[in-house]
Structure formats: C-alpha cells, structure tokens
Amino acid sequence: MAFFKGIDKIKYEGPNSKNPLSFKHYNPNEVVAGKTMKEQLRFAMSYWHTFTYMGGDQFGGASICRPWDQTEDTMEQAINRVHAAFEFMEKAQIPFFCFHDRDIAPLGKDLKETNERLDIIVDVIKKEMARTGIKCLWGTTNAFGDGKFVHGAGTSCNATVFAYAAAQIKKAMEITKELGGENYVFWGGREGYETLLNTDTELELDNYARLLQMAVDYAEEIGFTGQFLIEPKPKEPTKHQYDFDTASVLAFLRKYNLQEKFKINVEANHATLAQHTFQHELNQARINGVLGSIDANQGDTLLGWDTDQFPTNLYDTTMAMYEVLLAGGFTTGGLNFDAKVRRASFDEYDLFYAYIAGMDAFAKGLKVAARLIEDRALEDFKEKRYASYKEGIGKDIIENKVGFKELEAYALEHGVTPNESGRQELLESIVNQYILEA
Ligand code: XUL
Ligand code: CO
C-alpha cells in the first residue's frame, strides 16, 4: 500500500527548477571532492521525528494525523510505519535511517514481550531493507522517555534501573547488529542532574562509564563492529547533562580509558545550546580525531531550546561540510536529520519539503566547502597567519627546543614584531562570494 500517493521519486532538477518536489542542489551521482554526493553526504532519516512525532508541545497535543497511524492495533501501526518509512526514504532518495528501539515497536506488558515485539518489527524492516537497499546508519536506545528513568539510566541512583537500561541497550545493540547498523549511538537522555543537593556526581559518572564499558565488551562478544558514538548535549531534559559538549565528552572518555572506542555524534542544535557554534563542535571533534557522525538540524536564534528544525542555513551547512571534508569525509558516519517539521506543517508534503530543504542545504554546503578547500581560500590565509612558527624562534617553539629561559633571552633581545590584521570581514565576504557562486 502506498501512503504517499501523488508523490513520485524526488529528482535533481538543478538550481533553477521551480518544482518544490525536486532537488535543486542534491544530485546524488555528481562527484564532489572525489566522491559522489551520495557517498559524501550519507543522508539518514530519523525514525522518531519523521514517523512518531505527532506535533505535540508543552501546550497542546497532536496536530499531525498520519494515514499510516489510522488503526487501534499498535503492532499494525508499527508495521504500517515501516512501510511508510521505506516508501518515504525511497521517494526522497535517503539511503540510511536511524532509530531508537522504542521508535520502531510499541512496549509490551513486560521486557520480554517488548523484545518479542521488536523482533517482529525488525523482520519487517529487514525485508524492506533488502527490497530497497536502504541501510541503517545507527541504532540507539530510548532510556529516557519512560517514567522509570526519572533519575537517569546509567546514572540513576536506583541500581535496578541501571540493570534495566543495560538490558535495553543489550537488546538494541543486538537489533542494530542484525540490521547492519554502522554505528551505535549513546545520547544520555537523562544522564545529568537537576540539583547537587541530592546528587553524587562522582558515582554517577563512574557508573555511566561502567555502562559504556559493558557495551564495548558486549559488542566484542557478539561481533558488533559498528562504531560507538556519544552525542553531546548541555541541557534538556536535565538542567545539566554530563555529556555537555565535545570537550567534556573527550575528558570523560579519557578519564575512563574509553577514548579508543567512542567517537562523537555532533548535533547542530546541541552545539548552540552549549553556546558553541556547530562548526566549533565539529572542529573540536575533528582535531581530536573523533568526528564520527552528525545530527543535522538547526535551532532558532530567538528561542533558547532544542527546536530541532530542518537545517537551511547555508553558512552553517557550508562550514559544517568544511570540517567534514578537512576530516577526510565520513567513514561510518553520515548526516542524520535529527529534525522535525513544525507542528503547523502537518501534512505529508511537508515531510518531503523539509527533507528536500535539508538535503539541498547540505548539498550546496558540500559544494561550497569543496571549492573553498580546493582554492585554499581560507587555508592559505591561515597558513600565512601562523607563518612565524615556520622559522626562527617559532620553529624552535614547535620543535620543543626552547623553554622559558631561552624565550626570555629572545624577548629581551628582540621584543615582538608588529601584529598583522586578522581580516575577519574580508574572510566573511570571501565565504559569501563562494556561497553565491558555487
Ligand atoms: C535529543 C536527540 C536524540 C538523539 C538520539 O535531543 O538529539 O534524538 O539524537 O537519542
Ligand atoms: Co540527536
């Protein structure tokens, strides 16, 4: 059964097309920076925002009523959603999907029945994957929505909740392996705290690390070779989330000797909640060799929360792809649209318009970034800016040949040479020029 009647496969029609159901920039087989756009961008659909979000917010319930949900039977609904999801991905040319365990199958009366339900749906998904060639970018566990996770999952003060979370992750890892998932994500939904008056942060962090180590051990046991990812977020749902940003996740991983096993899944709107730019977070992940994957979305500059909007800001997508290309491109990761349509964008066309907008914004960003790099439009300037480290005293510093005494002697004898302009405005206008031209 087709759920998206009247919508054909979305095709590339070029930047001048007026057809809203066409790509203006995403041309899957066009080669950019040595790979096809499909290979460079590795777009993924988020199962939760696309197929389980009904438009509810703090002030009201559902505003979205999907044709595939029109049944009382929750298992039938879950199966319908699989068919709708694959029809959608096929038509929108999205080669991957990402999911939480709880997105794909409804809870049963207990963990056993919940797991059996998952197995049934996983079989349906596997058939659809075989039929379409669409793959799983990553799986994850929803260990934050259910009431039992009120104090956290891996960081709960209640050891039985820790055990339950571990059981849930075990199953989600098994499913992700079965679906050929290329990564497994940890987003610490409720791994944080509201008040230090009742919180033992040391024990909670130790336990969180224990949970991650168990996942690493279990992956080895079952032969799951996907990449583990941690997705930082500074706040929401708790006031303070332990995985605040890339830097704090790195410090955590290094403390618990997990740095070889985990990379970062950078989400744009989480970066801005941490008062960083999206590019800053990608940059920090890149220079530390842990840029794993991206949750592509954007916030609203006037709203202080995680609005998870589809990314349309070309400056952000350009500089994001700039970092990805400098990192050598994605390996197991990709661009997962962890983004939802606005609650007033409630029909099925909006899903297509939203994904097309996001995919085109990143395709354009990729093209611009590739040209900026190819022309060394920024890199030449940067190289010149740091040229003082290429010779003389600068070279000695870089080669660790000098200490305070030698540097004092140098400063006493030579003083400092005049500084040169940082040229920020010029560089900004160069980026503008590339965005307008590429
Ligand atoms: C929440 C968020 C999650 C993770 C996966 O802000 O981004 O959807 O991406 O659990
Ligand atoms: Co996310």
GROMACS .gro file of C-alpha atoms and ligand atoms in nm:
model
  449
    1MET     CA    1   0.000   0.000   0.000
    2ALA     CA    2   0.129   0.344  -0.090
    3PHE     CA    3   0.100   0.613   0.177
    4PHE     CA    4   0.246   0.899  -0.025
    5LYS     CA    5   0.009   0.898  -0.320
    6GLY     CA    6   0.073   1.157  -0.586
    7ILE     CA    7   0.438   1.197  -0.490
    8ASP     CA    8   0.695   1.038  -0.719
    9LYS     CA    9   1.063   0.987  -0.661
   10ILE     CA   10   1.228   1.324  -0.598
   11LYS     CA   11   1.477   1.402  -0.872
   12TYR     CA   12   1.754   1.652  -0.919
   13GLU     CA   13   1.632   1.933  -1.146
   14GLY     CA   14   1.902   2.192  -1.085
   15PRO     CA   15   1.912   2.531  -0.909
   16ASN     CA   16   1.660   2.699  -1.138
   17SER     CA   17   1.380   2.445  -1.102
   18LYS     CA   18   1.054   2.581  -0.966
   19ASN     CA   19   0.926   2.235  -0.880
   20PRO     CA   20   0.909   2.217  -0.498
   21LEU     CA   21   0.928   1.837  -0.517
   22SER     CA   22   1.273   1.837  -0.676
   23PHE     CA   23   1.631   1.873  -0.559
   24LYS     CA   24   1.798   2.197  -0.660
   25HIS     CA   25   2.146   2.103  -0.537
   26TYR     CA   26   2.145   1.740  -0.425
   27ASN     CA   27   2.248   1.544  -0.730
   28PRO     CA   28   2.330   1.201  -0.582
   29ASN     CA   29   2.570   1.085  -0.854
   30GLU     CA   30   2.754   1.413  -0.908
   31VAL     CA   31   3.116   1.389  -0.794
   32VAL     CA   32   3.228   1.650  -0.542
   33ALA     CA   33   3.571   1.634  -0.378
   34GLY     CA   34   3.644   1.289  -0.516
   35LYS     CA   35   3.323   1.108  -0.422
   36THR     CA   36   2.963   1.118  -0.530
   37MET     CA   37   2.736   1.344  -0.329
   38LYS     CA   38   2.552   1.035  -0.211
   39GLU     CA   39   2.878   0.895  -0.072
   40GLN     CA   40   2.992   1.226   0.077
   41LEU     CA   41   2.669   1.322   0.247
   42ARG     CA   42   2.534   0.984   0.360
   43PHE     CA   43   2.191   1.127   0.444
   44ALA     CA   44   1.981   0.950   0.702
   45MET     CA   45   1.619   0.975   0.812
   46SER     CA   46   1.541   0.995   1.183
   47TYR     CA   47   1.268   0.744   1.252
   48TRP     CA   48   1.141   0.924   1.561
   49HIS     CA   49   1.092   1.274   1.426
   50THR     CA   50   0.963   1.156   1.093
   51PHE     CA   51   0.736   0.870   1.193
   52THR     CA   52   0.646   0.904   1.559
   53TYR     CA   53   0.626   1.279   1.611
   54MET     CA   54   0.268   1.398   1.617
   55GLY     CA   55   0.327   1.769   1.667
   56GLY     CA   56   0.271   1.783   2.042
   57ASP     CA   57   0.435   2.054   2.250
   58GLN     CA   58   0.413   2.174   2.613
   59PHE     CA   59   0.085   2.348   2.537
   60GLY     CA   60  -0.106   2.103   2.328
   61GLY     CA   61  -0.131   1.753   2.191
   62ALA     CA   62  -0.112   1.613   1.844
   63SER     CA   63  -0.153   1.840   1.544
   64ILE     CA   64  -0.040   1.578   1.295
   65CYS     CA   65  -0.255   1.284   1.190
   66ARG     CA   66  -0.074   1.036   0.965
   67PRO     CA   67  -0.257   0.800   0.729
   68TRP     CA   68  -0.038   0.505   0.837
   69ASP     CA   69  -0.139   0.550   1.202
   70GLN     CA   70  -0.511   0.501   1.144
   71THR     CA   71  -0.552   0.177   1.338
   72GLU     CA   72  -0.608   0.096   1.703
   73ASP     CA   73  -0.371  -0.200   1.687
   74THR     CA   74  -0.028  -0.070   1.789
   75MET     CA   75   0.162  -0.354   1.622
   76GLU     CA   76  -0.026  -0.299   1.297
   77GLN     CA   77   0.057   0.067   1.333
   78ALA     CA   78   0.427  -0.015   1.380
   79ILE     CA   79   0.424  -0.232   1.066
   80ASN     CA   80   0.247   0.040   0.868
   81ARG     CA   81   0.511   0.285   0.982
   82VAL     CA   82   0.787   0.063   0.848
   83HIS     CA   83   0.622   0.051   0.507
   84ALA     CA   84   0.557   0.425   0.511
   85ALA     CA   85   0.916   0.495   0.623
   86PHE     CA   86   1.069   0.292   0.343
   87GLU     CA   87   0.834   0.436   0.083
   88PHE     CA   88   0.932   0.781   0.208
   89MET     CA   89   1.307   0.711   0.203
   90GLU     CA   90   1.287   0.556  -0.143
   91LYS     CA   91   1.097   0.852  -0.281
   92ALA     CA   92   1.316   1.111  -0.108
   93GLN     CA   93   1.635   0.924  -0.205
   94ILE     CA   94   1.752   0.890   0.156
   95PRO     CA   95   1.997   0.599   0.174
   96PHE     CA   96   2.006   0.546   0.555
   97PHE     CA   97   1.784   0.557   0.860
   98CYS     CA   98   1.849   0.594   1.235
   99PHE     CA   99   1.624   0.465   1.510
  100HIS     CA  100   1.567   0.420   1.883
  101ASP     CA  101   1.437   0.082   1.997
  102ARG     CA  102   1.115   0.245   2.115
  103ASP     CA  103   1.051   0.423   1.784
  104ILE     CA  104   1.003   0.107   1.587
  105ALA     CA  105   0.791  -0.112   1.816
  106PRO     CA  106   0.541  -0.046   2.094
  107LEU     CA  107   0.608  -0.152   2.453
  108GLY     CA  108   0.473  -0.491   2.558
  109LYS     CA  109   0.344  -0.582   2.903
  110ASP     CA  110   0.699  -0.656   3.019
  111LEU     CA  111   1.055  -0.651   2.884
  112LYS     CA  112   1.019  -0.999   2.736
  113GLU     CA  113   0.713  -0.910   2.532
  114THR     CA  114   0.866  -0.576   2.437
  115ASN     CA  115   1.169  -0.760   2.298
  116GLU     CA  116   0.949  -1.007   2.110
  117ARG     CA  117   0.765  -0.718   1.951
  118LEU     CA  118   1.095  -0.566   1.849
  119ASP     CA  119   1.195  -0.891   1.680
  120ILE     CA  120   0.873  -0.895   1.477
  121ILE     CA  121   0.925  -0.539   1.354
  122VAL     CA  122   1.295  -0.595   1.288
  123ASP     CA  123   1.198  -0.875   1.050
  124VAL     CA  124   0.967  -0.639   0.861
  125ILE     CA  125   1.242  -0.376   0.847
  126LYS     CA  126   1.493  -0.630   0.720
  127LYS     CA  127   1.262  -0.723   0.432
  128GLU     CA  128   1.218  -0.358   0.341
  129MET     CA  129   1.595  -0.303   0.359
  130ALA     CA  130   1.651  -0.597   0.125
  131ARG     CA  131   1.383  -0.470  -0.114
  132THR     CA  132   1.512  -0.112  -0.129
  133GLY     CA  133   1.885  -0.131  -0.049
  134ILE     CA  134   1.835   0.131   0.223
  135LYS     CA  135   2.073   0.085   0.516
  136CYS     CA  136   2.088   0.153   0.888
  137LEU     CA  137   2.327   0.432   0.986
  138TRP     CA  138   2.279   0.384   1.358
  139GLY     CA  139   2.061   0.247   1.628
  140THR     CA  140   2.018   0.366   1.984
  141THR     CA  141   1.816   0.310   2.299
  142ASN     CA  142   1.542   0.529   2.432
  143ALA     CA  143   1.633   0.508   2.801
  144PHE     CA  144   1.486   0.846   2.888
  145GLY     CA  145   1.118   0.858   2.792
  146ASP     CA  146   0.977   0.601   3.029
  147GLY     CA  147   0.896   0.706   3.387
  148LYS     CA  148   1.145   0.462   3.538
  149PHE     CA  149   1.429   0.678   3.402
  150VAL     CA  150   1.323   0.975   3.615
  151HIS     CA  151   1.665   0.975   3.789
  152GLY     CA  152   1.859   0.872   3.478
  153ALA     CA  153   1.951   0.537   3.324
  154GLY     CA  154   2.325   0.464   3.357
  155THR     CA  155   2.343   0.745   3.613
  156SER     CA  156   2.033   0.651   3.808
  157CYS     CA  157   2.058   0.630   4.188
  158ASN     CA  158   1.846   0.314   4.155
  159ALA     CA  159   2.062   0.013   4.065
  160THR     CA  160   1.764  -0.182   3.928
  161VAL     CA  161   1.706   0.096   3.675
  162PHE     CA  162   2.073   0.073   3.578
  163ALA     CA  163   2.020  -0.300   3.520
  164TYR     CA  164   1.707  -0.235   3.313
  165ALA     CA  165   1.889   0.022   3.099
  166ALA     CA  166   2.171  -0.227   3.041
  167ALA     CA  167   1.919  -0.490   2.933
  168GLN     CA  168   1.758  -0.243   2.696
  169ILE     CA  169   2.092  -0.141   2.546
  170LYS     CA  170   2.191  -0.506   2.506
  171LYS     CA  171   1.879  -0.573   2.301
  172ALA     CA  172   1.913  -0.251   2.099
  173MET     CA  173   2.273  -0.341   2.015
  174GLU     CA  174   2.163  -0.688   1.900
  175ILE     CA  175   1.898  -0.535   1.676
  176THR     CA  176   2.138  -0.275   1.540
  177LYS     CA  177   2.382  -0.553   1.456
  178GLU     CA  178   2.108  -0.754   1.288
  179LEU     CA  179   2.013  -0.454   1.077
  180GLY     CA  180   2.376  -0.398   0.979
  181GLY     CA  181   2.389  -0.064   1.164
  182GLU     CA  182   2.719   0.111   1.101
  183ASN     CA  183   2.719   0.289   1.438
  184TYR     CA  184   2.557   0.271   1.777
  185VAL     CA  185   2.473   0.600   1.950
  186PHE     CA  186   2.463   0.694   2.316
  187TRP     CA  187   2.273   1.010   2.380
  188GLY     CA  188   2.248   1.047   2.756
  189GLY     CA  189   1.884   1.147   2.766
  190ARG     CA  190   1.852   1.178   3.142
  191GLU     CA  191   2.219   1.131   3.227
  192GLY     CA  192   2.258   1.454   3.419
  193TYR     CA  193   2.117   1.621   3.727
  194GLU     CA  194   1.876   1.884   3.847
  195THR     CA  195   2.037   1.966   4.182
  196LEU     CA  196   2.365   1.884   4.354
  197LEU     CA  197   2.175   1.875   4.685
  198ASN     CA  198   2.082   1.514   4.610
  199THR     CA  199   2.341   1.403   4.354
  200ASP     CA  200   2.665   1.204   4.384
  201THR     CA  201   2.819   1.311   4.055
  202GLU     CA  202   3.130   1.101   4.107
  203LEU     CA  203   2.938   0.775   4.146
  204GLU     CA  204   2.704   0.865   3.860
  205LEU     CA  205   2.989   0.932   3.619
  206ASP     CA  206   3.174   0.617   3.728
  207ASN     CA  207   2.857   0.417   3.666
  208TYR     CA  208   2.797   0.579   3.330
  209ALA     CA  209   3.148   0.477   3.226
  210ARG     CA  210   3.080   0.124   3.354
  211LEU     CA  211   2.771   0.105   3.134
  212LEU     CA  212   2.968   0.216   2.828
  213GLN     CA  213   3.245  -0.033   2.903
  214MET     CA  214   2.982  -0.308   2.925
  215ALA     CA  215   2.857  -0.206   2.581
  216VAL     CA  216   3.211  -0.223   2.443
  217ASP     CA  217   3.260  -0.568   2.598
  218TYR     CA  218   2.927  -0.694   2.470
  219ALA     CA  219   3.000  -0.566   2.118
  220GLU     CA  220   3.314  -0.776   2.119
  221GLU     CA  221   3.122  -1.076   2.247
  222ILE     CA  222   2.855  -1.064   1.976
  223GLY     CA  223   3.082  -0.939   1.699
  224PHE     CA  224   2.919  -0.599   1.658
  225THR     CA  225   3.181  -0.399   1.469
  226GLY     CA  226   2.993  -0.073   1.435
  227GLN     CA  227   3.138   0.250   1.571
  228PHE     CA  228   3.019   0.367   1.913
  229LEU     CA  229   2.920   0.733   1.924
  230ILE     CA  230   2.837   0.973   2.205
  231GLU     CA  231   2.610   1.265   2.128
  232PRO     CA  232   2.680   1.568   2.348
  233LYS     CA  233   2.407   1.799   2.473
  234PRO     CA  234   2.447   2.051   2.755
  235LYS     CA  235   2.091   2.071   2.890
  236GLU     CA  236   1.744   1.931   2.822
  237PRO     CA  237   1.596   1.729   2.960
  238THR     CA  238   1.806   1.780   3.274
  239LYS     CA  239   1.943   2.117   3.380
  240HIS     CA  240   2.295   1.981   3.348
  241GLN     CA  241   2.371   1.693   3.113
  242TYR     CA  242   2.700   1.514   3.177
  243ASP     CA  243   2.784   1.497   2.804
  244PHE     CA  244   2.782   1.876   2.789
  245ASP     CA  245   2.985   1.924   2.469
  246THR     CA  246   3.265   1.764   2.270
  247ALA     CA  247   3.533   1.884   2.509
  248SER     CA  248   3.364   1.744   2.820
  249VAL     CA  249   3.287   1.413   2.647
  250LEU     CA  250   3.654   1.387   2.548
  251ALA     CA  251   3.765   1.450   2.905
  252PHE     CA  252   3.521   1.184   3.028
  253LEU     CA  253   3.634   0.929   2.769
  254ARG     CA  254   3.998   0.988   2.851
  255LYS     CA  255   3.943   0.960   3.226
  256TYR     CA  256   3.778   0.621   3.187
  257ASN     CA  257   4.008   0.500   2.911
  258LEU     CA  258   3.724   0.473   2.658
  259GLN     CA  259   3.876   0.712   2.403
  260GLU     CA  260   3.970   0.442   2.154
  261LYS     CA  261   3.615   0.306   2.140
  262PHE     CA  262   3.398   0.613   2.105
  263LYS     CA  263   3.363   0.899   1.861
  264ILE     CA  264   3.132   1.197   1.872
  265ASN     CA  265   2.795   1.245   1.708
  266VAL     CA  266   2.775   1.623   1.678
  267GLU     CA  267   2.427   1.777   1.672
  268ALA     CA  268   2.394   2.133   1.550
  269ASN     CA  269   2.122   2.247   1.789
  270HIS     CA  270   2.302   2.086   2.084
  271ALA     CA  271   2.615   2.281   1.994
  272THR     CA  272   2.427   2.608   2.005
  273LEU     CA  273   2.260   2.515   2.337
  274ALA     CA  274   2.616   2.479   2.471
  275GLN     CA  275   2.690   2.833   2.345
  276HIS     CA  276   2.914   2.696   2.073
  277THR     CA  277   2.872   2.715   1.701
  278PHE     CA  278   2.803   2.394   1.512
  279GLN     CA  279   3.138   2.439   1.341
  280HIS     CA  280   3.318   2.474   1.674
  281GLU     CA  281   3.193   2.137   1.790
  282LEU     CA  282   3.283   1.971   1.460
  283ASN     CA  283   3.621   2.138   1.465
  284GLN     CA  284   3.697   2.016   1.816
  285ALA     CA  285   3.589   1.664   1.724
  286ARG     CA  286   3.799   1.676   1.407
  287ILE     CA  287   4.124   1.796   1.562
  288ASN     CA  288   4.092   1.524   1.826
  289GLY     CA  289   4.025   1.254   1.567
  290VAL     CA  290   3.677   1.174   1.698
  291LEU     CA  291   3.444   1.327   1.440
  292GLY     CA  292   3.209   1.033   1.395
  293SER     CA  293   2.873   1.149   1.265
  294ILE     CA  294   2.633   1.442   1.254
  295ASP     CA  295   2.279   1.503   1.371
  296ALA     CA  296   2.182   1.770   1.122
  297ASN     CA  297   1.931   2.029   1.234
  298GLN     CA  298   1.925   2.389   1.348
  299GLY     CA  299   1.787   2.590   1.636
  300ASP     CA  300   1.612   2.924   1.627
  301THR     CA  301   1.834   3.213   1.727
  302LEU     CA  302   1.549   3.371   1.923
  303LEU     CA  303   1.445   3.057   2.111
  304GLY     CA  304   1.666   2.908   2.377
  305TRP     CA  305   1.564   2.546   2.345
  306ASP     CA  306   1.619   2.245   2.122
  307THR     CA  307   1.379   2.323   1.838
  308ASP     CA  308   1.523   2.054   1.605
  309GLN     CA  309   1.440   2.242   1.287
  310PHE     CA  310   1.544   2.126   0.944
  311PRO     CA  311   1.878   2.283   0.856
  312THR     CA  312   1.851   2.554   0.592
  313ASN     CA  313   2.125   2.796   0.693
  314LEU     CA  314   2.383   2.778   0.414
  315TYR     CA  315   2.663   2.933   0.619
  316ASP     CA  316   2.625   2.660   0.878
  317THR     CA  317   2.597   2.375   0.629
  318THR     CA  318   2.898   2.511   0.438
  319MET     CA  319   3.121   2.537   0.742
  320ALA     CA  320   2.998   2.201   0.871
  321MET     CA  321   3.092   2.032   0.545
  322TYR     CA  322   3.419   2.225   0.552
  323GLU     CA  323   3.510   2.049   0.877
  324VAL     CA  324   3.386   1.713   0.749
  325LEU     CA  325   3.598   1.741   0.434
  326LEU     CA  326   3.904   1.851   0.632
  327ALA     CA  327   3.849   1.544   0.848
  328GLY     CA  328   3.873   1.333   0.532
  329GLY     CA  329   3.497   1.283   0.493
  330PHE     CA  330   3.264   1.047   0.672
  331THR     CA  331   3.363   0.685   0.727
  332THR     CA  332   3.088   0.508   0.923
  333GLY     CA  333   2.903   0.832   0.998
  334GLY     CA  334   2.667   1.043   0.796
  335LEU     CA  335   2.415   1.326   0.812
  336ASN     CA  336   2.116   1.219   1.013
  337PHE     CA  337   1.831   1.469   1.000
  338ASP     CA  338   1.750   1.478   1.369
  339ALA     CA  339   1.491   1.735   1.274
  340LYS     CA  340   1.116   1.765   1.281
  341VAL     CA  341   0.866   1.961   1.082
  342ARG     CA  342   0.694   2.242   1.271
  343ARG     CA  343   0.366   2.139   1.431
  344ALA     CA  344   0.180   2.360   1.183
  345SER     CA  345   0.347   2.180   0.890
  346PHE     CA  346   0.122   1.883   0.934
  347ASP     CA  347   0.069   1.712   0.602
  348GLU     CA  348   0.277   1.455   0.420
  349TYR     CA  349   0.403   1.704   0.162
  350ASP     CA  350   0.576   1.891   0.444
  351LEU     CA  351   0.788   1.587   0.520
  352PHE     CA  352   0.919   1.597   0.165
  353TYR     CA  353   0.966   1.973   0.159
  354ALA     CA  354   1.153   1.954   0.489
  355TYR     CA  355   1.393   1.680   0.380
  356ILE     CA  356   1.445   1.838   0.039
  357ALA     CA  357   1.531   2.169   0.212
  358GLY     CA  358   1.779   2.000   0.443
  359MET     CA  359   1.937   1.782   0.176
  360ASP     CA  360   1.973   2.073  -0.064
  361ALA     CA  361   2.124   2.293   0.207
  362PHE     CA  362   2.389   2.033   0.283
  363ALA     CA  363   2.450   1.954  -0.084
  364LYS     CA  364   2.510   2.322  -0.151
  365GLY     CA  365   2.726   2.343   0.162
  366LEU     CA  366   2.931   2.048   0.040
  367LYS     CA  367   2.989   2.209  -0.300
  368VAL     CA  368   3.089   2.543  -0.148
  369ALA     CA  369   3.314   2.380   0.112
  370ALA     CA  370   3.485   2.169  -0.154
  371ARG     CA  371   3.566   2.480  -0.358
  372LEU     CA  372   3.685   2.676  -0.056
  373ILE     CA  373   3.924   2.393   0.022
  374GLU     CA  374   4.030   2.332  -0.337
  375ASP     CA  375   4.114   2.701  -0.384
  376ARG     CA  376   4.267   2.719  -0.035
  377ALA     CA  377   4.059   3.034   0.003
  378LEU     CA  378   4.085   3.021   0.382
  379GLU     CA  379   4.372   2.777   0.432
  380ASP     CA  380   4.632   2.991   0.256
  381PHE     CA  381   4.538   3.281   0.479
  382LYS     CA  382   4.561   3.061   0.788
  383GLU     CA  383   4.897   2.928   0.681
  384LYS     CA  384   5.033   3.278   0.638
  385ARG     CA  385   4.881   3.384   0.970
  386TYR     CA  386   5.087   3.124   1.155
  387ALA     CA  387   5.399   3.162   0.937
  388SER     CA  388   5.604   3.286   1.233
  389TYR     CA  389   5.611   2.926   1.357
  390LYS     CA  390   5.779   2.809   1.037
  391GLU     CA  391   6.120   2.958   1.108
  392GLY     CA  392   6.341   3.110   1.376
  393ILE     CA  393   6.212   3.121   1.731
  394GLY     CA  394   5.865   2.998   1.625
  395LYS     CA  395   6.015   2.685   1.472
  396ASP     CA  396   6.214   2.630   1.790
  397ILE     CA  397   5.890   2.650   1.994
  398ILE     CA  398   5.714   2.399   1.768
  399GLU     CA  399   6.009   2.164   1.784
  400ASN     CA  400   6.013   2.190   2.164
  401LYS     CA  401   6.373   2.313   2.155
  402VAL     CA  402   6.326   2.608   2.389
  403GLY     CA  403   6.192   2.675   2.740
  404PHE     CA  404   6.123   2.985   2.948
  405LYS     CA  405   6.489   3.083   2.983
  406GLU     CA  406   6.560   3.077   2.609
  407LEU     CA  407   6.233   3.257   2.538
  408GLU     CA  408   6.311   3.523   2.795
  409ALA     CA  409   6.652   3.574   2.636
  410TYR     CA  410   6.484   3.602   2.296
  411ALA     CA  411   6.223   3.851   2.420
  412LEU     CA  412   6.486   4.063   2.593
  413GLU     CA  413   6.692   4.081   2.277
  414HIS     CA  414   6.427   4.108   2.004
  415GLY     CA  415   6.099   4.230   2.155
  416VAL     CA  416   5.798   4.150   1.937
  417THR     CA  417   5.733   4.207   1.568
  418PRO     CA  418   5.416   4.403   1.480
  419ASN     CA  419   5.092   4.201   1.465
  420GLU     CA  420   4.901   4.168   1.139
  421SER     CA  421   4.529   4.207   1.081
  422GLY     CA  422   4.303   3.906   1.135
  423ARG     CA  423   4.095   4.017   0.832
  424GLN     CA  424   3.772   3.864   0.962
  425GLU     CA  425   3.544   4.080   0.747
  426LEU     CA  426   3.742   4.005   0.433
  427LEU     CA  427   3.723   3.631   0.503
  428GLU     CA  428   3.349   3.652   0.571
  429SER     CA  429   3.296   3.823   0.240
  430ILE     CA  430   3.506   3.558   0.065
  431VAL     CA  431   3.280   3.288   0.211
  432ASN     CA  432   2.977   3.487   0.093
  433GLN     CA  433   3.126   3.510  -0.253
  434TYR     CA  434   3.177   3.133  -0.268
  435ILE     CA  435   2.824   3.064  -0.145
  436LEU     CA  436   2.681   3.291  -0.412
  437GLU     CA  437   2.897   3.146  -0.688
  438ALA     CA  438   2.935   2.774  -0.623
  439XUL     C1  439   1.774   1.456   2.159
  439XUL     C2  440   1.843   1.390   2.049
  439XUL     C3  441   1.819   1.245   2.033
  439XUL     C4  442   1.940   1.168   1.994
  439XUL     C5  443   1.920   1.019   1.991
  439XUL     O1  444   1.796   1.592   2.168
  439XUL     O2  445   1.913   1.452   1.973
  439XUL     O3  446   1.717   1.229   1.943
  439XUL     O4  447   1.985   1.205   1.867
  439XUL     O5  448   1.872   0.970   2.110
  440CO      CO  449   2.028   1.396   1.808
   0.00000   0.00000   0.00000
